[in-house]
CSV table of C-alpha atoms and ligand atoms in Angstrom, one decimal:
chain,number,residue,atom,x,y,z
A,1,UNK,CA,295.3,37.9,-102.6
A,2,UNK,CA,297.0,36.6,-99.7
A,3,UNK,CA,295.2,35.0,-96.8
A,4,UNK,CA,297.6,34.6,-93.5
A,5,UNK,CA,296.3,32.9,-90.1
A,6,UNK,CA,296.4,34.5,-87.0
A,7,UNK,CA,296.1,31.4,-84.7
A,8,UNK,CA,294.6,31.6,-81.3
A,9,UNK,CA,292.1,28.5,-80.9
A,10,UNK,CA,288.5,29.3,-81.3
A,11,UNK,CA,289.3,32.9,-82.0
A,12,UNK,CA,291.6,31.9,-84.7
A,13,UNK,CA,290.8,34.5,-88.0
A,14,UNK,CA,292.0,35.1,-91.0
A,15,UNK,CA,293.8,38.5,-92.5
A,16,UNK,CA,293.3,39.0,-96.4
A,17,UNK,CA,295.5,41.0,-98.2
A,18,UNK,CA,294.9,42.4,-101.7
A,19,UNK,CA,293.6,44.8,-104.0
A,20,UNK,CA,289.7,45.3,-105.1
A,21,UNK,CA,288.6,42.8,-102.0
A,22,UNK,CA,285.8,45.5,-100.1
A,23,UNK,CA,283.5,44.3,-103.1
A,24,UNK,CA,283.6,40.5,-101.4
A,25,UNK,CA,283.3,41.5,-97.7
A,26,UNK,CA,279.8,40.7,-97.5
A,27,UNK,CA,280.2,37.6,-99.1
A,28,UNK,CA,283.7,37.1,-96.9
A,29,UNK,CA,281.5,37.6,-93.9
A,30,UNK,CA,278.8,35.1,-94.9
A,31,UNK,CA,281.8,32.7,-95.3
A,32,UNK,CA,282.3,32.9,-91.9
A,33,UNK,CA,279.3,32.7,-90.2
A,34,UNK,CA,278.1,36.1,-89.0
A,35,UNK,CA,274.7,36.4,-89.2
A,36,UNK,CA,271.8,39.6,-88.5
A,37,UNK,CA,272.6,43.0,-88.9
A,38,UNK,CA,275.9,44.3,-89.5
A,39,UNK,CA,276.9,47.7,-87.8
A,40,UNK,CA,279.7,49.6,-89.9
A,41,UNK,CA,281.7,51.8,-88.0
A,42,UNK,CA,283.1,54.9,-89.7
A,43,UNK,CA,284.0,58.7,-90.3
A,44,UNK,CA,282.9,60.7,-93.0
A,45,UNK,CA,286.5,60.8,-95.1
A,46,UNK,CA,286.4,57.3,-95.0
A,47,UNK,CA,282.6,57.1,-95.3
A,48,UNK,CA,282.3,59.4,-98.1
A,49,UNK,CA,285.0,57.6,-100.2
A,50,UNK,CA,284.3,53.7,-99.3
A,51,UNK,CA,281.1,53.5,-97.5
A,52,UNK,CA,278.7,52.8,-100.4
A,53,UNK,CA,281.0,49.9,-101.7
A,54,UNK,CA,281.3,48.0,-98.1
A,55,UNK,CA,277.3,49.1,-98.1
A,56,UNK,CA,277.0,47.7,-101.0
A,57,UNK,CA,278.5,44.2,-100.4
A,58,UNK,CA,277.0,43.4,-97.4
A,59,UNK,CA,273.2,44.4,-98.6
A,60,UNK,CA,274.0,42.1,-101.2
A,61,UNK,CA,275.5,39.1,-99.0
A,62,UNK,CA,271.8,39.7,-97.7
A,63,UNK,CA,272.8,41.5,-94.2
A,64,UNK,CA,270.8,44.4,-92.8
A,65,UNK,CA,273.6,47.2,-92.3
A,66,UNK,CA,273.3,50.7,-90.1
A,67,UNK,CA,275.6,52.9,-90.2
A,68,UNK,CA,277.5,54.9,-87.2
A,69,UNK,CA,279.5,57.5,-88.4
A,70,UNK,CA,281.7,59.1,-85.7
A,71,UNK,CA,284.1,62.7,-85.9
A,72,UNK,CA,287.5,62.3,-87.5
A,73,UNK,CA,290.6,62.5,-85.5
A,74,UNK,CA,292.5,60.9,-82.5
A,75,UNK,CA,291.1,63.6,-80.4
A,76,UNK,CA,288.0,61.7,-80.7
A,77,UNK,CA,289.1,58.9,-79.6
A,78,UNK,CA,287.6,58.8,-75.9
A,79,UNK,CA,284.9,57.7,-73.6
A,80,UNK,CA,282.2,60.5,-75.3
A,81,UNK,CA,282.4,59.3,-78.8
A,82,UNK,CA,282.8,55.5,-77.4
A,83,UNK,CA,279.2,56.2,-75.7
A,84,UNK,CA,277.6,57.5,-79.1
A,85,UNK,CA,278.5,53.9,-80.4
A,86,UNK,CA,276.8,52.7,-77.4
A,87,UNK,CA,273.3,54.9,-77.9
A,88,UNK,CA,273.1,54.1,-81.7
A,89,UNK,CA,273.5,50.5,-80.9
A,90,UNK,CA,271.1,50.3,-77.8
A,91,UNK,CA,268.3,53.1,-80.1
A,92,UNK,CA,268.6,51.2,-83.3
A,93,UNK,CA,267.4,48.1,-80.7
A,94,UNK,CA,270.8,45.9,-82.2
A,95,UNK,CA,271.3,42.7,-80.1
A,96,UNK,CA,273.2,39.8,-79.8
A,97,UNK,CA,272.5,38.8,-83.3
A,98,UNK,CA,274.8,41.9,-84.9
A,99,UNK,CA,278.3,42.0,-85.6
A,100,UNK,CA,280.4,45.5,-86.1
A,101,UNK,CA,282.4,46.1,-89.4
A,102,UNK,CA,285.1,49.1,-88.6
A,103,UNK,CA,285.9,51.2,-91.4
A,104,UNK,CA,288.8,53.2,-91.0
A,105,UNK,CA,291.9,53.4,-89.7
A,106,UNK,CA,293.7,52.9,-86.6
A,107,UNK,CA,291.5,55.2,-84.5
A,108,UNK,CA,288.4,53.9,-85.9
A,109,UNK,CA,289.8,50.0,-85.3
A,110,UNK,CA,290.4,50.7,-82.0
A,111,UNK,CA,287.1,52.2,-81.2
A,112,UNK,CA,284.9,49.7,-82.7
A,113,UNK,CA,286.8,46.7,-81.2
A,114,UNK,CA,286.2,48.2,-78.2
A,115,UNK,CA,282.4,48.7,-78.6
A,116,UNK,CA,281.7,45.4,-79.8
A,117,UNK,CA,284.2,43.9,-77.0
A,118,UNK,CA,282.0,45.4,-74.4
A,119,UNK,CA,278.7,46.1,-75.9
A,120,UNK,CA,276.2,43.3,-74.5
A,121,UNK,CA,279.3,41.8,-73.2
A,122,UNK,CA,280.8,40.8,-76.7
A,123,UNK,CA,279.5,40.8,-80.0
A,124,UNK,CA,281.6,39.8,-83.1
A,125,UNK,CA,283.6,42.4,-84.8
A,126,UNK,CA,285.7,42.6,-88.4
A,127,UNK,CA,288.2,45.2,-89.6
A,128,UNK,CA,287.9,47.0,-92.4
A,129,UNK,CA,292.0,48.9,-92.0
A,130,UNK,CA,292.2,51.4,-94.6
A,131,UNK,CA,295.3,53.1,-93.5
A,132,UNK,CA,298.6,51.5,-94.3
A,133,UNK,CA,299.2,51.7,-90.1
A,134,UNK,CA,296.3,49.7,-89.6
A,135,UNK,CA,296.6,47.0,-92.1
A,136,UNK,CA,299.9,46.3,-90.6
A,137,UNK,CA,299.2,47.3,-86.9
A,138,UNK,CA,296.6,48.0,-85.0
A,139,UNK,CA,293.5,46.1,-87.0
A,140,UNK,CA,295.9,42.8,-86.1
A,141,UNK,CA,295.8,41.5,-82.8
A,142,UNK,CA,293.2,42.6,-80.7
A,143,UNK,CA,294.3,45.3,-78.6
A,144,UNK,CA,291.2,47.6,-78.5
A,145,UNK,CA,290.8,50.4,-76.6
A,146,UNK,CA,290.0,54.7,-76.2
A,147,UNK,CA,292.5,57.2,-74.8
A,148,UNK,CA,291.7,58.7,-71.5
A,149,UNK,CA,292.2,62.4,-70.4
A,150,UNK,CA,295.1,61.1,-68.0
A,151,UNK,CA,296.5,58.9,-71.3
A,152,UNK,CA,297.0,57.4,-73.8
A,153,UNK,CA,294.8,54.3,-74.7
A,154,UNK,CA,294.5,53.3,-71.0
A,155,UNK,CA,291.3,52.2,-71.6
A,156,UNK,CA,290.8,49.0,-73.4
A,157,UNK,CA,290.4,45.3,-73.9
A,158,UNK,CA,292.3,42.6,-76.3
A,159,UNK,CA,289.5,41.6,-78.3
A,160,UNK,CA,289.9,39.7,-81.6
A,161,UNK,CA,288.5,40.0,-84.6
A,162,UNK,CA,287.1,37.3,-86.4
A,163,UNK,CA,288.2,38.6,-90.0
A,164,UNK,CA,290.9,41.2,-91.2
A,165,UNK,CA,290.2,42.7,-94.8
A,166,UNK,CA,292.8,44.8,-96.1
A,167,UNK,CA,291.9,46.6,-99.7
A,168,UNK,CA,295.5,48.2,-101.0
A,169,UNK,CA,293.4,50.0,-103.2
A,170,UNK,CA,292.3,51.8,-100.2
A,171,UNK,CA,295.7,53.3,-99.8
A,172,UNK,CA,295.2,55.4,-103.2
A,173,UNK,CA,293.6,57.9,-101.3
A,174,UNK,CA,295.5,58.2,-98.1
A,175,UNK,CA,297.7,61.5,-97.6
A,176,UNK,CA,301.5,60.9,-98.2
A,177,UNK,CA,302.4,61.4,-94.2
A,178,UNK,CA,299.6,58.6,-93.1
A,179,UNK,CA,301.1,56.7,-95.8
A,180,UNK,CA,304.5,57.4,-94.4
A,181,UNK,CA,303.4,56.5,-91.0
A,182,UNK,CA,302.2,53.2,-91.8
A,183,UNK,CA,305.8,52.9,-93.9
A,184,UNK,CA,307.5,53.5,-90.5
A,185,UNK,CA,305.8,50.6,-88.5
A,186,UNK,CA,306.5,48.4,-91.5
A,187,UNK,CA,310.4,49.2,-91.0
A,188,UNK,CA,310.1,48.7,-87.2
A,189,UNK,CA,309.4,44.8,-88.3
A,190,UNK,CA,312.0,44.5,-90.1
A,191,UNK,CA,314.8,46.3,-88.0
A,192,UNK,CA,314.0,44.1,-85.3
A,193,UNK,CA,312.8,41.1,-86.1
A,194,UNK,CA,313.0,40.1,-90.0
A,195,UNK,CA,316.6,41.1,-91.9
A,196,UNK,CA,315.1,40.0,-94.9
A,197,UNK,CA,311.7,42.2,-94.5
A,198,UNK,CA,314.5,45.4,-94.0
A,199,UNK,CA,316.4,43.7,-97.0
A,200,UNK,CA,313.5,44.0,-99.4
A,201,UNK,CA,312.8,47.5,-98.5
A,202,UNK,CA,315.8,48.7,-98.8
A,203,UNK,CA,315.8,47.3,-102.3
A,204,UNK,CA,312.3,48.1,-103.0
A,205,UNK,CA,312.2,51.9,-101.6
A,206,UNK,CA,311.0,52.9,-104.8
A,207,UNK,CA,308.8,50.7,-105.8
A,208,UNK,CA,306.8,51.8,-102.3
A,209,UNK,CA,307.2,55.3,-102.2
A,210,UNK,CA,305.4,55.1,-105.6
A,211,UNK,CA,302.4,52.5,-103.8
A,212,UNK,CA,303.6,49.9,-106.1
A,213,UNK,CA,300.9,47.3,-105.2
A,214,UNK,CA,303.2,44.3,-105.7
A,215,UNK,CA,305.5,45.3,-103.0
A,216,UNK,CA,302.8,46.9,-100.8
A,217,UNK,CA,300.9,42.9,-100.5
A,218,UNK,CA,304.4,41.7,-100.0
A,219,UNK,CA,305.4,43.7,-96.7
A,220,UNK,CA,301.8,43.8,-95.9
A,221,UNK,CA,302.0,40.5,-95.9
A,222,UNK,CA,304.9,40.1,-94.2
A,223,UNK,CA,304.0,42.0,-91.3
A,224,UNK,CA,301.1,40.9,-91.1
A,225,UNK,CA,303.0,36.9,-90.6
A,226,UNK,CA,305.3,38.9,-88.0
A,227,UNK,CA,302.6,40.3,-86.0
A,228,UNK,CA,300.5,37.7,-85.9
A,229,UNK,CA,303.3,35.2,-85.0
A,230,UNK,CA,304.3,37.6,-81.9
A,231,UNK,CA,300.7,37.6,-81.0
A,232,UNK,CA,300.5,33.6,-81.3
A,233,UNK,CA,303.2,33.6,-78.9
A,234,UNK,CA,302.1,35.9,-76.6
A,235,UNK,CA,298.3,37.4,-77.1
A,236,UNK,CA,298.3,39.4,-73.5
A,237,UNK,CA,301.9,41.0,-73.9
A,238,UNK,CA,303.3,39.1,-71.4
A,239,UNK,CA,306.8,39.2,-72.5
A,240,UNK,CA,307.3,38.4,-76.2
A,241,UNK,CA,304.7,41.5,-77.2
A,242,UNK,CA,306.8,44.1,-75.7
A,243,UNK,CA,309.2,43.8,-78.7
A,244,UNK,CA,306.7,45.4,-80.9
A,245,UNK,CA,307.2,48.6,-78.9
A,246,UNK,CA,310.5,48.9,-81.0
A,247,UNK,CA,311.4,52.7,-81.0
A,248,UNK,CA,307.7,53.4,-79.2
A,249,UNK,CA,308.8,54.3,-75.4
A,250,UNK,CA,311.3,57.8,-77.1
A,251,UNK,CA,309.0,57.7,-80.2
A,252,UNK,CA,305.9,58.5,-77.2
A,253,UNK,CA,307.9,60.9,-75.4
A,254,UNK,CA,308.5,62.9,-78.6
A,255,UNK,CA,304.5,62.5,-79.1
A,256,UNK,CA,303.3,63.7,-76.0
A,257,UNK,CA,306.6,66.7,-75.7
A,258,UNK,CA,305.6,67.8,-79.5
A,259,UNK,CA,301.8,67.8,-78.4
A,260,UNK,CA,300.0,65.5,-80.3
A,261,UNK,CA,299.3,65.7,-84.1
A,262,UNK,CA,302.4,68.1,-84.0
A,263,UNK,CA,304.8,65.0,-84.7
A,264,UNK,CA,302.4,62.2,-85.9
A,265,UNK,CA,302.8,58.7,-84.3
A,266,UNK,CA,304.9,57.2,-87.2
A,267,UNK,CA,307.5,59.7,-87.4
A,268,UNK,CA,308.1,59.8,-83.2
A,269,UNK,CA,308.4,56.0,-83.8
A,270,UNK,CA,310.6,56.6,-86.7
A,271,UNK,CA,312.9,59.5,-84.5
A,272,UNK,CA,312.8,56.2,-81.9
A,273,UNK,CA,313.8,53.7,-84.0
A,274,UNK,CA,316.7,55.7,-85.4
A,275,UNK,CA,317.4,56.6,-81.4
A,276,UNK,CA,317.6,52.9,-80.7
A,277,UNK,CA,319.4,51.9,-83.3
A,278,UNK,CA,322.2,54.7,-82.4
A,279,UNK,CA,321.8,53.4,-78.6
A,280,UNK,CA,322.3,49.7,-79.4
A,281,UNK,CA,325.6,50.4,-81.2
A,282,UNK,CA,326.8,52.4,-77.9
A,283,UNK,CA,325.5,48.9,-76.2
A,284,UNK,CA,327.8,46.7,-79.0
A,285,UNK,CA,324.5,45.4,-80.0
A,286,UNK,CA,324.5,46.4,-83.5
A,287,UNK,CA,327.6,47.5,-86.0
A,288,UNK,CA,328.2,50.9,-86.9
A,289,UNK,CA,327.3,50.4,-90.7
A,290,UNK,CA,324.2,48.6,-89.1
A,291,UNK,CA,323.1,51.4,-87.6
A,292,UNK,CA,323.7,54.0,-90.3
A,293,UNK,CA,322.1,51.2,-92.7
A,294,UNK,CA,318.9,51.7,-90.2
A,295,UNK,CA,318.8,55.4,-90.0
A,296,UNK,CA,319.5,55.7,-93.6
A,297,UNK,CA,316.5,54.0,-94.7
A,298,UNK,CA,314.6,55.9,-92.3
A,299,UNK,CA,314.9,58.9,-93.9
A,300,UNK,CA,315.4,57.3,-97.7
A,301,UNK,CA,311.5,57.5,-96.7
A,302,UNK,CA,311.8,61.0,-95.6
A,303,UNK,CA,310.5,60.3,-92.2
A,304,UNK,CA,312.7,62.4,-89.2
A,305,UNK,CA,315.3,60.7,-87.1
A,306,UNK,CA,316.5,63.4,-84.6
A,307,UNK,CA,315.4,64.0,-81.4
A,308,UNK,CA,313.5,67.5,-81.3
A,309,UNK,CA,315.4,69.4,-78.2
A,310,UNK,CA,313.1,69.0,-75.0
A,311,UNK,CA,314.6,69.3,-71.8
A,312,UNK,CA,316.5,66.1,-70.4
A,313,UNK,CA,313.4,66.5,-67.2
A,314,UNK,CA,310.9,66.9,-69.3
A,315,UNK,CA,311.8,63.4,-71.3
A,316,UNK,CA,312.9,61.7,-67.8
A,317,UNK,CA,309.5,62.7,-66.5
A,318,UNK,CA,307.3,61.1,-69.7
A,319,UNK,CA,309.5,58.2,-69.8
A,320,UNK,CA,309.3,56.9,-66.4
A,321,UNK,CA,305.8,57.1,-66.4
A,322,UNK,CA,306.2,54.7,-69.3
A,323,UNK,CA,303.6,51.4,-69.6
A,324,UNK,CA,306.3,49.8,-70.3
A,325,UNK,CA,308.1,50.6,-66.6
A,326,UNK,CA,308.2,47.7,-64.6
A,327,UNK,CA,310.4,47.6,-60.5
A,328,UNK,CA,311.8,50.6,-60.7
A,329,UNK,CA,313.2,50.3,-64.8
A,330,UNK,CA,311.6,50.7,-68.1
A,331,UNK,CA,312.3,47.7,-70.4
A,332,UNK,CA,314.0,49.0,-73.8
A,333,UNK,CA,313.8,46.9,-77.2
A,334,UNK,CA,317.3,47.4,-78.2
A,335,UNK,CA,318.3,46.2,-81.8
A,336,UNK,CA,321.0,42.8,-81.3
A,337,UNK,CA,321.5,43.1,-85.4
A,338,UNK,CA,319.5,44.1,-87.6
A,339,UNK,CA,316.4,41.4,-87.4
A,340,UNK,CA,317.4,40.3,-83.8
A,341,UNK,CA,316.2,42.4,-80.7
A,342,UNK,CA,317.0,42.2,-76.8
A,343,UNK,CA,314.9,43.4,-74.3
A,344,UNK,CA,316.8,44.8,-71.3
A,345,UNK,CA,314.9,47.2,-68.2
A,346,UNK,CA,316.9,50.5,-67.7
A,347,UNK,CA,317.3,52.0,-64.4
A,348,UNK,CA,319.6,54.7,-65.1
A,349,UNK,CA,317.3,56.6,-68.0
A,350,UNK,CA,319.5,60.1,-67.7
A,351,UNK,CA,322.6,57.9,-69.2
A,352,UNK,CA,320.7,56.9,-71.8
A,353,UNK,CA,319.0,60.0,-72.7
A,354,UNK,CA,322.1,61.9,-73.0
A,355,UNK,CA,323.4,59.2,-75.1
A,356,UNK,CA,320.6,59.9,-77.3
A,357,UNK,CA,320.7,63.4,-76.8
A,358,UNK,CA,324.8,63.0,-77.8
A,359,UNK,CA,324.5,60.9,-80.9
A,360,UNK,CA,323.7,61.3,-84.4
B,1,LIG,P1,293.7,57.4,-88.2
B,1,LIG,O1,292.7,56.3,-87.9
B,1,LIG,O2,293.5,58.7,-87.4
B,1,LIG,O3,293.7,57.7,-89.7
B,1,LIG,C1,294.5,58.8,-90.2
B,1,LIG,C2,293.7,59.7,-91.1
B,1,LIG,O4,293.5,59.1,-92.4
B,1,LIG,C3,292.3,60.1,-90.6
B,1,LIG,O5,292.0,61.4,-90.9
B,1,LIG,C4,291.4,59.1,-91.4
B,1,LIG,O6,290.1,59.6,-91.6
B,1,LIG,C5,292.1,59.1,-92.7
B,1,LIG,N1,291.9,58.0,-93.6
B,1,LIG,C6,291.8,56.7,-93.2
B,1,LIG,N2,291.8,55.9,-94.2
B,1,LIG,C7,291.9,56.7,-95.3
B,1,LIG,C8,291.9,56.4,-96.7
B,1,LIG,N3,291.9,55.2,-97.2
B,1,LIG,N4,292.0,57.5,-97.6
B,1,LIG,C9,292.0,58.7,-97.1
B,1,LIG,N5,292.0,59.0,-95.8
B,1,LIG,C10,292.0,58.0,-94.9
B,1,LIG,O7,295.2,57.0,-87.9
B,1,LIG,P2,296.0,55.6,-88.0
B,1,LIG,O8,297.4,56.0,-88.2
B,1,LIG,O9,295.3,54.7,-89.0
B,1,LIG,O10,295.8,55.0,-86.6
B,1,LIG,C11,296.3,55.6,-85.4
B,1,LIG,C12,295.6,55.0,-84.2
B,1,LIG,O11,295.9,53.6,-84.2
B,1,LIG,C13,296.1,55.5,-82.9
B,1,LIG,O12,295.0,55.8,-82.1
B,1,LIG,C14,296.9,54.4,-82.2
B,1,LIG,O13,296.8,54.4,-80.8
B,1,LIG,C15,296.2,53.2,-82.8
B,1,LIG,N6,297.1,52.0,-82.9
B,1,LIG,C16,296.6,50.9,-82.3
B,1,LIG,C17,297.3,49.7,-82.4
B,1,LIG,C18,296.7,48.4,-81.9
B,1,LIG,O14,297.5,47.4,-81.8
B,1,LIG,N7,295.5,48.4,-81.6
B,1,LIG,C19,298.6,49.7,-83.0
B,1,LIG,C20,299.1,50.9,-83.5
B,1,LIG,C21,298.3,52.1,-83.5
B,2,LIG,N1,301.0,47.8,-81.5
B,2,LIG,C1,301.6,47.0,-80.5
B,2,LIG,C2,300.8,45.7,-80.2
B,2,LIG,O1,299.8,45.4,-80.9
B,2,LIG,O2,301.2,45.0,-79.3
């Protein structure tokens, strides 16, 4: 197992990384403290494949559990299911005394961290990632949050957990596009900020696409180290952070233009990625055989690297409405190597869409 610090002060946690550990969460949890009764937070695939075990664990590390099980899907991820965390919590009389365990993936994470950031003010929360997007992602960090009508995950708070547990043998059962998804955030690491993390999957393409668990708690691991470090730096994204949006502002575009669950988040981020790559050779940021060493281990993993044919407009419009768009630009990670990034705001975004829209 590995065990890699995210450290923040007093809401330093720890991340562990291995296989067979949802058997030791109660006793994990004990280890740190948290007392009463413990709230998992699922959905009933996750439930009905890993409930009983995490159940299990934490009856026997001598915690009272509940359980609130929530609908599946990113669709679900808003205020009206954020509330049904609320009323089980408030009817089941929980108070200060409980902690949240969130049992999922990235949409569950997100959601629970958000309820036990707000509910009473702050109670104590661990995640339980069992996508491969949320072990290296969103369950490190602390960006919680819901989606609102108007947008994407506008509503939300950066909350940390107080202990990340990621079972790999919770991957087993995880469709092959998830599993691809997560793959794709995995190689935005590495194209950006870690040569030798796109180095060793390069070299270990098959080892992954075949869940080998050896490499899997390696680049686990290693993102996990990356993100956390970024986060050290820079816990409210007020600089630093942004470079984790890596292929994100075209890979959203191409989400929201596809409609979403069309295109799922991974591959837009994967088309942006290859986009970026392609636009920071234009910008003399990153060698030709760089750039085709980028986009060809995007799709050694079968993930999509072209941008699907929107109108110009209709991308100007979604892009300027960016997060990310600050006086009058929106800041771009371009690639300066592979590893290395720069961060530069772009006024003129037709120029570079047509780029995008021209290469490849
Ligand atoms: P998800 O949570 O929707 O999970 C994908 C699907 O896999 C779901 O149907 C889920 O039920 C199923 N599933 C989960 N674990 C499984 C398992 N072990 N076996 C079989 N099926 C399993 O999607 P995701 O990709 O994990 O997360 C996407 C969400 O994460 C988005 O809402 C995104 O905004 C958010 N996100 C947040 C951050 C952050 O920093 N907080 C970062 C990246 C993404
Ligand atoms: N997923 C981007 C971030 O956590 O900042």
């Amino acid at each position: 197992m590995k065990i890699i610090t995210v450290g923040l002060d007093e809401r330093s946690y720890n991340i562990h990384i291995g296989c067979g550990l949802l058997d030791g969460l109660g006793a994990d949890c004990n280890r740190i403290g948290l007392k009463g009764t413990a709230a998992v937070i699922t959905n009933p695939v996750v439930g009905a494949l890993y409930l009983p075990l995490v159940k299990d664990s934490l009856e026997r590390a001598g915690y009272d559990v509940r359980v609130i099980e929530l609908p599946d899907g990113e669709e679900f991820k808003n205020a009206a299911t954020l509330d049904l965390i609320y009323d089980a919590m408030i009817t089941e009389g929980l108070d200060r005394g409980a902690f949240i365990v969130a049992l999922g993936g990235g949409v569950i994470g997100d959601m629970a961290g958000f309820a036990a950031a707000t509910f009473l003010r702050g109670i104590p929360f661990v995640q339980v990632p069992t996508t491969l997007l949320a072990q290296v992602d969103s369950s490190v960090g602390g960006k919680t949050g819901i989606n609102h009508r108007l947008g994407k995950n506008l509503i939300g708070a950066f909350y940390q957990p107080k202990l990340v547990l990621a079972d790999l043998d919770t991957l087993d059962t995880l469709a092959e596009r998830e599993y691809l998804c997560g793959i794709a955030e995995i190689l935005k690491y590495g194209a950006c900020l870690d040569r030798s993390l796109f180095d060793y999957i390069s070299e270990k393409s098959g080892d992954l696409k075949a869940r080998d668990k050896v490499a899997l708690e390696h680049i686990v691991g290693e993102s996990c180290t990356i993100k956390g470090s970024v986060v050290e730096r820079d816990e409210h994204e007020g600089g630093l952070r942004a470079v984790l949006n890596y292929g994100h502002t075209i890979g959203h575009a191409v989400e929201t233009l596809a409609g979403y669950g069309k295109i799922k988040h991974g591959e837009a981020v994967a088309i942006g990625m290859a986009q970026i790559a392609g636009l920071s050779f234009l910008k003399g940021l990153l060698t030709s055989d760089d750039r085709n060493l980028i986009v060809k281990l995007i799709r050694e993993f079968g993930l999509p690297t072209e941008l699907p044919v929107f109108p110009i407009d209709a991308y100007l419009e979604i892009i300027s409405h960016d997060k990310k768009k600050r006086d009058g630009g929106v800041n771009f990670i371009f690639n300066h190597g592979i590893g290395g990034f720069k961060i530069e705001k772009i006024i003129d975004l037709r120029t570079l869409l047509s780029d995008c829209v021209n290469q490849l």
